[in-house]
């Protein structure tokens, strides 16, 4: 099978995947289809206790190079107008994970047909990235315990087709999400003195929470405290008994992350008590910040040059990416590839230039081969 046929097969699968998006943890058809195609081409899959997703492997021995792509879609109604638009109402591949899946399939076939034999390549078709649980599930299997390096690939709609984007150090932010329930006492709106008004707690808490960034965090460290969902009350003439807010904390440095959470907790409790109520704070910890190893970013740059693809230093971003969980244990780097400028990820009109599969498959394959030879050289 030559590279043109591999790209054609990947493209056909990209269209299929785009038409059949599956949400995080429900990627059954996607997993089944990948397993079937990999098996048809004699590519082995580890027997792992995963409900969805899979890890395929090619070659044997050391070094061990891991490459991760995510496979899940988003709960969004597609409005792209594409002939291969989602056939499932309210579900859409709006973050390009269909493109990642097709790319990894292409890389698997390319490596298999090259018959390389200088090490082991572990290809991770990761489920549930959007709910940030998939990377942890893969890590829990222990299958990456011997990995020397890991790469993660993501599309990017901000750059022309084939642009390679990465950077040394932090590339995405740590993500924590919170919900704070304010419990007060309800009353008739004409008798506010009989109430402990949760709207007062919520309003003052929102203002107080702004002091975390301005008064507690080093001004040279990026951090976001966003309150994005507020609910209280049901009528114009009733003071409600309770209300809640939800939001997100985005950070880069672990000490800031920790401080922001503890400040959020004490501000919520303090404000609620000051207005005669109390607050229950629930924080869900997401991934830490992706943190790219300099040595591997240099390898990415070298491979981009060899493939005649432009390299761009990734702009600052506090978006979340659960690839960071792998990087806590395995050195490596996250890389994006431009898929044509257009509506951004998580937008109902999001689209990818399918021709980019030519570049993404060639780049990914070459990156893996270059990583193997770099690791072999270092050993000699
Ligand atoms: Ni994504």
Coordinates of C-alpha atoms and ligand atoms in Angstrom, one line a residue:
X1 CA 0.0 0.0 0.0
X2 CA 1.6 3.3 -1.0
X3 CA 1.2 6.6 0.7
X4 CA -1.4 7.9 -1.8
X5 CA -3.6 4.9 -1.0
X6 CA -3.1 5.3 2.7
X7 CA -4.1 9.0 2.5
X8 CA -7.2 8.1 0.4
X9 CA -8.2 5.5 3.0
X10 CA -7.7 8.0 5.8
X11 CA -9.8 10.5 4.0
X12 CA -12.6 8.1 3.4
X13 CA -12.6 7.3 7.1
X14 CA -12.5 11.0 8.0
X15 CA -15.7 11.5 6.1
X16 CA -17.3 8.5 7.8
X17 CA -16.2 9.6 11.3
X18 CA -17.5 13.2 10.6
X19 CA -20.9 11.8 9.7
X20 CA -20.9 9.5 12.8
X21 CA -19.8 11.6 15.8
X22 CA -19.9 10.0 19.2
X23 CA -19.7 11.7 22.5
X24 CA -17.1 11.2 25.2
X25 CA -17.2 7.7 26.6
X26 CA -19.7 6.5 23.9
X27 CA -17.2 6.1 21.0
X28 CA -18.3 2.5 20.4
X29 CA -18.8 2.6 16.6
X30 CA -15.6 4.6 16.2
X31 CA -13.6 2.2 18.2
X32 CA -15.1 -0.8 16.4
X33 CA -14.3 0.6 13.0
X34 CA -10.7 1.5 13.9
X35 CA -10.2 -2.0 15.4
X36 CA -11.5 -3.6 12.2
X37 CA -9.4 -1.6 9.8
X38 CA -6.2 -2.0 12.0
X39 CA -6.8 -5.8 12.2
X40 CA -7.4 -6.0 8.4
X41 CA -3.9 -4.5 8.0
X42 CA -2.3 -6.9 10.5
X43 CA -1.8 -4.2 13.2
X44 CA -1.9 -5.5 16.7
X45 CA -4.0 -3.9 19.5
X46 CA -3.3 -4.4 23.2
X47 CA -6.0 -6.2 25.1
X48 CA -6.8 -3.5 27.6
X49 CA -9.9 -3.0 29.8
X50 CA -11.2 0.0 27.9
X51 CA -14.9 0.4 27.1
X52 CA -14.0 2.7 24.2
X53 CA -10.7 3.8 22.6
X54 CA -7.7 1.5 21.9
X55 CA -3.9 1.4 21.9
X56 CA -2.3 -0.2 18.8
X57 CA 1.3 -1.1 18.5
X58 CA 3.8 -1.6 15.8
X59 CA 7.4 -2.9 16.1
X60 CA 9.1 -4.3 19.1
X61 CA 11.7 -3.6 21.8
X62 CA 13.1 -0.2 22.8
X63 CA 12.9 2.7 22.5
X64 CA 9.2 3.2 22.9
X65 CA 7.5 6.1 21.2
X66 CA 3.8 6.9 22.0
X67 CA 1.6 9.1 19.8
X68 CA -1.9 10.1 21.0
X69 CA -4.9 11.3 19.1
X70 CA -8.4 11.8 20.6
X71 CA -11.6 10.4 19.1
X72 CA -14.6 11.9 20.7
X73 CA -17.1 14.5 19.5
X74 CA -19.1 17.4 21.1
X75 CA -22.8 17.9 22.0
X76 CA -23.4 20.5 19.3
X77 CA -25.8 20.8 16.4
X78 CA -23.7 21.0 13.2
X79 CA -24.3 24.0 10.9
X80 CA -21.3 23.6 8.5
X81 CA -23.4 22.8 5.4
X82 CA -20.8 20.2 4.5
X83 CA -22.0 17.2 2.3
X84 CA -20.6 14.9 4.9
X85 CA -22.1 16.7 7.9
X86 CA -23.1 14.9 11.1
X87 CA -26.0 12.4 10.7
X88 CA -26.6 12.5 14.5
X89 CA -28.7 15.3 15.8
X90 CA -27.0 17.4 18.5
X91 CA -23.6 15.7 18.0
X92 CA -20.7 17.1 16.0
X93 CA -17.0 16.6 15.5
X94 CA -16.5 20.3 16.1
X95 CA -13.0 20.0 17.6
X96 CA -11.5 17.9 14.7
X97 CA -11.0 14.7 16.6
X98 CA -12.3 12.9 13.5
X99 CA -9.3 14.4 11.7
X100 CA -7.0 13.2 14.5
X101 CA -8.5 9.7 14.4
X102 CA -8.1 9.5 10.6
X103 CA -4.5 10.9 10.9
X104 CA -3.5 8.2 13.4
X105 CA -5.1 5.5 11.3
X106 CA -3.0 6.8 8.3
X107 CA 0.2 6.9 10.5
X108 CA -0.5 3.3 11.7
X109 CA -0.8 2.1 8.1
X110 CA 2.2 4.1 6.9
X111 CA 4.4 2.6 9.7
X112 CA 3.1 -0.9 9.2
X113 CA 3.9 -0.8 5.4
X114 CA 7.4 0.5 6.1
X115 CA 8.2 -2.5 8.2
X116 CA 10.3 -0.4 10.6
X117 CA 12.0 -2.5 13.3
X118 CA 14.0 -0.3 15.5
X119 CA 11.6 0.1 18.5
X120 CA 8.0 0.1 19.6
X121 CA 5.4 2.6 18.5
X122 CA 2.3 2.8 20.7
X123 CA -0.6 4.5 18.9
X124 CA -3.3 5.8 21.3
X125 CA -6.8 6.3 20.0
X126 CA -7.9 8.1 23.2
X127 CA -11.6 8.4 24.2
X128 CA -13.2 11.2 26.2
X129 CA -10.8 14.0 25.8
X130 CA -13.6 16.6 26.0
X131 CA -14.6 15.4 29.4
X132 CA -10.9 15.1 30.4
X133 CA -11.3 11.6 31.7
X134 CA -9.8 9.7 28.7
X135 CA -6.1 10.3 29.3
X136 CA -6.4 9.1 32.9
X137 CA -8.2 5.9 31.7
X138 CA -5.4 5.1 29.2
X139 CA -2.7 5.8 31.9
X140 CA -4.5 3.6 34.4
X141 CA -4.0 0.6 32.1
X142 CA -0.3 0.9 32.7
X143 CA 0.4 0.4 28.9
X144 CA 2.5 3.6 28.7
X145 CA 4.8 2.6 31.7
X146 CA 7.7 2.1 29.4
X147 CA 7.2 5.0 27.0
X148 CA 10.3 7.2 26.4
X149 CA 8.4 10.0 24.7
X150 CA 4.8 10.9 23.9
X151 CA 3.4 13.2 21.2
X152 CA -0.1 14.6 21.0
X153 CA -1.6 16.1 17.8
X154 CA -4.4 18.6 17.4
X155 CA -5.8 20.5 14.4
X156 CA -5.9 24.3 14.4
X157 CA -8.3 26.4 12.4
X158 CA -6.3 29.6 12.9
X159 CA -3.5 28.7 10.5
X160 CA -3.2 27.6 6.8
X161 CA -3.1 24.0 6.0
X162 CA 0.1 22.2 7.0
X163 CA 1.4 24.9 9.4
X164 CA 3.1 23.1 12.4
X165 CA 2.5 24.9 15.8
X166 CA 4.2 24.1 19.1
X167 CA 6.2 25.8 21.8
X168 CA 8.6 25.0 24.6
X169 CA 7.0 25.0 28.1
X170 CA 3.4 25.8 28.8
X171 CA 1.1 25.4 25.7
X172 CA -2.3 25.1 27.4
X173 CA -3.6 26.0 30.8
X174 CA -4.6 23.9 33.8
X175 CA -8.4 23.7 34.1
X176 CA -10.5 23.5 37.2
X177 CA -14.3 23.8 37.3
X178 CA -16.4 24.9 40.2
X179 CA -20.0 25.0 41.4
X180 CA -20.9 27.0 44.5
X181 CA -24.3 26.6 46.1
X182 CA -25.4 29.5 48.2
X183 CA -28.0 28.6 50.8
X184 CA -30.1 31.5 52.3
X185 CA -33.7 31.9 53.5
X186 CA -36.5 32.8 51.1
X187 CA -39.2 35.3 51.7
X188 CA -41.8 37.5 50.0
X189 CA -40.0 40.2 48.1
X190 CA -41.8 42.9 50.1
X191 CA -40.2 41.6 53.3
X192 CA -36.5 41.4 52.6
X193 CA -35.7 41.8 56.3
X194 CA -37.1 38.2 56.8
X195 CA -34.8 36.8 54.2
X196 CA -31.1 35.8 53.8
X197 CA -31.0 36.7 50.2
X198 CA -28.8 34.4 48.0
X199 CA -28.8 37.1 45.3
X200 CA -26.8 39.3 47.6
X201 CA -24.4 36.5 48.3
X202 CA -24.0 35.7 44.6
X203 CA -23.6 39.4 43.6
X204 CA -21.0 40.1 46.2
X205 CA -19.2 36.8 45.6
X206 CA -18.8 37.6 41.9
X207 CA -17.2 41.0 42.7
X208 CA -15.0 39.5 45.5
X209 CA -13.8 36.7 43.2
X210 CA -12.3 39.3 40.9
X211 CA -9.8 40.1 43.6
X212 CA -8.1 36.7 43.3
X213 CA -6.4 37.7 40.0
X214 CA -5.9 41.3 41.0
X215 CA -4.8 40.9 44.6
X216 CA -3.5 37.3 45.2
X217 CA -1.7 36.2 42.0
X218 CA 1.7 37.4 40.8
X219 CA 0.8 39.9 38.0
X220 CA 3.3 38.2 35.7
X221 CA 1.4 34.9 35.9
X222 CA -1.6 34.3 33.8
X223 CA -4.8 33.2 35.5
X224 CA -8.5 33.4 34.8
X225 CA -11.4 33.1 37.2
X226 CA -14.6 32.9 35.1
X227 CA -18.1 32.8 36.5
X228 CA -20.1 31.6 33.5
X229 CA -23.4 30.3 34.9
X230 CA -25.6 32.0 37.5
X231 CA -29.0 30.8 38.7
X232 CA -31.3 32.0 41.5
X233 CA -35.0 32.7 41.8
X234 CA -38.2 32.0 39.8
X235 CA -40.4 35.1 40.1
X236 CA -40.3 38.9 40.4
X237 CA -41.9 38.9 43.8
X238 CA -40.1 36.1 45.6
X239 CA -36.7 36.2 47.3
X240 CA -35.3 32.7 46.6
X241 CA -34.0 30.5 49.3
X242 CA -30.9 29.4 47.3
X243 CA -28.9 30.0 44.2
X244 CA -25.7 28.8 42.6
X245 CA -22.9 29.9 40.3
X246 CA -20.6 27.8 38.1
X247 CA -17.3 28.7 36.5
X248 CA -13.8 27.8 35.7
X249 CA -10.3 28.6 36.9
X250 CA -7.5 28.5 34.3
X251 CA -3.9 28.7 35.3
X252 CA -0.3 27.8 34.4
X253 CA 1.6 27.4 37.6
X254 CA 0.7 24.8 40.2
X255 CA 1.1 27.2 43.2
X256 CA -1.3 29.7 41.6
X257 CA -3.8 26.9 40.9
X258 CA -3.7 25.9 44.5
X259 CA -4.0 29.5 45.8
X260 CA -6.8 30.4 43.5
X261 CA -8.9 27.5 44.7
X262 CA -8.3 28.1 48.3
X263 CA -9.2 31.8 47.9
X264 CA -12.4 30.9 46.0
X265 CA -13.4 28.7 48.8
X266 CA -12.8 31.2 51.6
X267 CA -14.4 34.1 49.7
X268 CA -17.6 32.1 49.0
X269 CA -17.9 30.9 52.6
X270 CA -17.1 34.4 54.0
X271 CA -19.5 36.3 51.7
X272 CA -22.3 33.8 52.3
X273 CA -21.9 34.0 56.1
X274 CA -21.8 37.8 56.0
X275 CA -25.2 37.8 54.4
X276 CA -26.7 35.2 56.8
X277 CA -26.3 32.1 54.7
X278 CA -23.7 29.5 53.9
X279 CA -21.9 28.2 50.8
X280 CA -21.0 24.8 49.6
X281 CA -18.1 24.8 47.2
X282 CA -17.5 21.9 44.8
X283 CA -14.4 22.0 42.7
X284 CA -13.7 19.5 39.9
X285 CA -10.0 19.2 39.1
X286 CA -9.2 19.0 35.4
X287 CA -5.9 18.5 33.7
X288 CA -2.8 20.4 34.6
X289 CA -1.1 22.7 32.0
X290 CA 0.5 21.0 29.1
X291 CA 4.2 21.5 29.4
X292 CA 6.4 20.8 26.4
X293 CA 9.9 19.4 26.6
X294 CA 12.4 21.6 24.8
X295 CA 14.3 18.7 23.3
X296 CA 11.1 17.3 21.7
X297 CA 9.9 20.7 20.4
X298 CA 13.3 20.9 18.6
X299 CA 12.6 17.5 17.0
X300 CA 9.2 18.7 15.9
X301 CA 10.8 21.8 14.4
X302 CA 13.4 19.7 12.6
X303 CA 10.8 17.3 11.2
X304 CA 8.5 20.3 10.1
X305 CA 11.6 21.7 8.2
X306 CA 12.3 18.3 6.5
X307 CA 8.6 18.1 5.4
X308 CA 8.8 21.7 4.1
X309 CA 6.1 22.7 6.5
X310 CA 6.2 26.2 8.2
X311 CA 6.8 26.1 12.0
X312 CA 5.0 28.7 14.1
X313 CA 5.5 29.2 17.9
X314 CA 2.2 28.6 19.6
X315 CA 0.4 31.7 20.9
X316 CA -0.4 32.0 24.6
X317 CA -3.5 30.0 25.5
X318 CA -5.3 28.9 28.6
X319 CA -7.5 26.4 26.8
X320 CA -7.6 22.9 28.4
X321 CA -6.1 19.7 27.0
X322 CA -6.0 16.4 28.9
X323 CA -2.8 15.5 27.1
X324 CA -1.2 17.2 30.1
X325 CA -1.9 14.1 32.2
X326 CA 0.5 12.1 30.0
X327 CA 3.2 14.7 30.4
X328 CA 3.1 14.4 34.1
X329 CA 4.7 11.0 33.6
X330 CA 6.3 11.0 30.2
X331 CA 8.3 13.7 28.5
X332 CA 7.1 14.9 25.1
X333 CA 5.3 17.6 23.3
X334 CA 1.9 18.7 22.1
X335 CA 1.7 19.8 18.5
X336 CA -1.0 21.4 16.4
X337 CA -1.3 21.4 12.7
X338 CA -3.1 24.1 10.6
X339 CA -6.1 22.7 8.9
X340 CA -7.2 25.9 6.9
X341 CA -8.3 29.2 8.4
X342 CA -12.0 29.2 9.2
X343 CA -14.5 29.1 12.1
X344 CA -12.7 28.0 15.3
X345 CA -13.0 24.8 17.2
X346 CA -16.3 24.2 19.2
X347 CA -18.2 26.3 16.6
X348 CA -21.2 24.8 14.7
X349 CA -19.7 26.0 11.4
X350 CA -16.2 24.5 12.2
X351 CA -14.6 22.7 9.3
X352 CA -11.3 21.1 8.3
X353 CA -9.6 20.9 4.9
X354 CA -9.6 17.1 4.4
X355 CA -6.5 17.5 2.1
X356 CA -4.5 18.3 5.3
X357 CA -4.4 14.5 5.9
X358 CA -1.6 14.4 3.4
X359 CA 0.5 16.7 5.6
X360 CA -0.7 15.3 9.0
X361 CA 0.0 11.7 8.1
X362 CA 3.4 12.4 6.6
X363 CA 4.4 14.7 9.5
X364 CA 3.2 12.4 12.2
X365 CA 5.0 9.4 10.7
X366 CA 8.2 11.2 10.2
X367 CA 8.1 12.6 13.7
X368 CA 7.8 9.1 15.2
X369 CA 10.7 7.8 13.0
X370 CA 12.8 10.8 14.0
X371 CA 12.0 10.3 17.7
X372 CA 13.1 6.7 17.4
X373 CA 16.4 7.6 15.8
X374 CA 17.0 10.4 18.3
X375 CA 16.4 8.0 21.2
X376 CA 18.7 5.4 19.6
X377 CA 21.4 8.0 19.0
X378 CA 21.3 9.1 22.6
X379 CA 21.7 5.6 23.8
X380 CA 24.9 4.9 21.7
Ligands
LIG1 NI1 -9.9 19.0 20.8

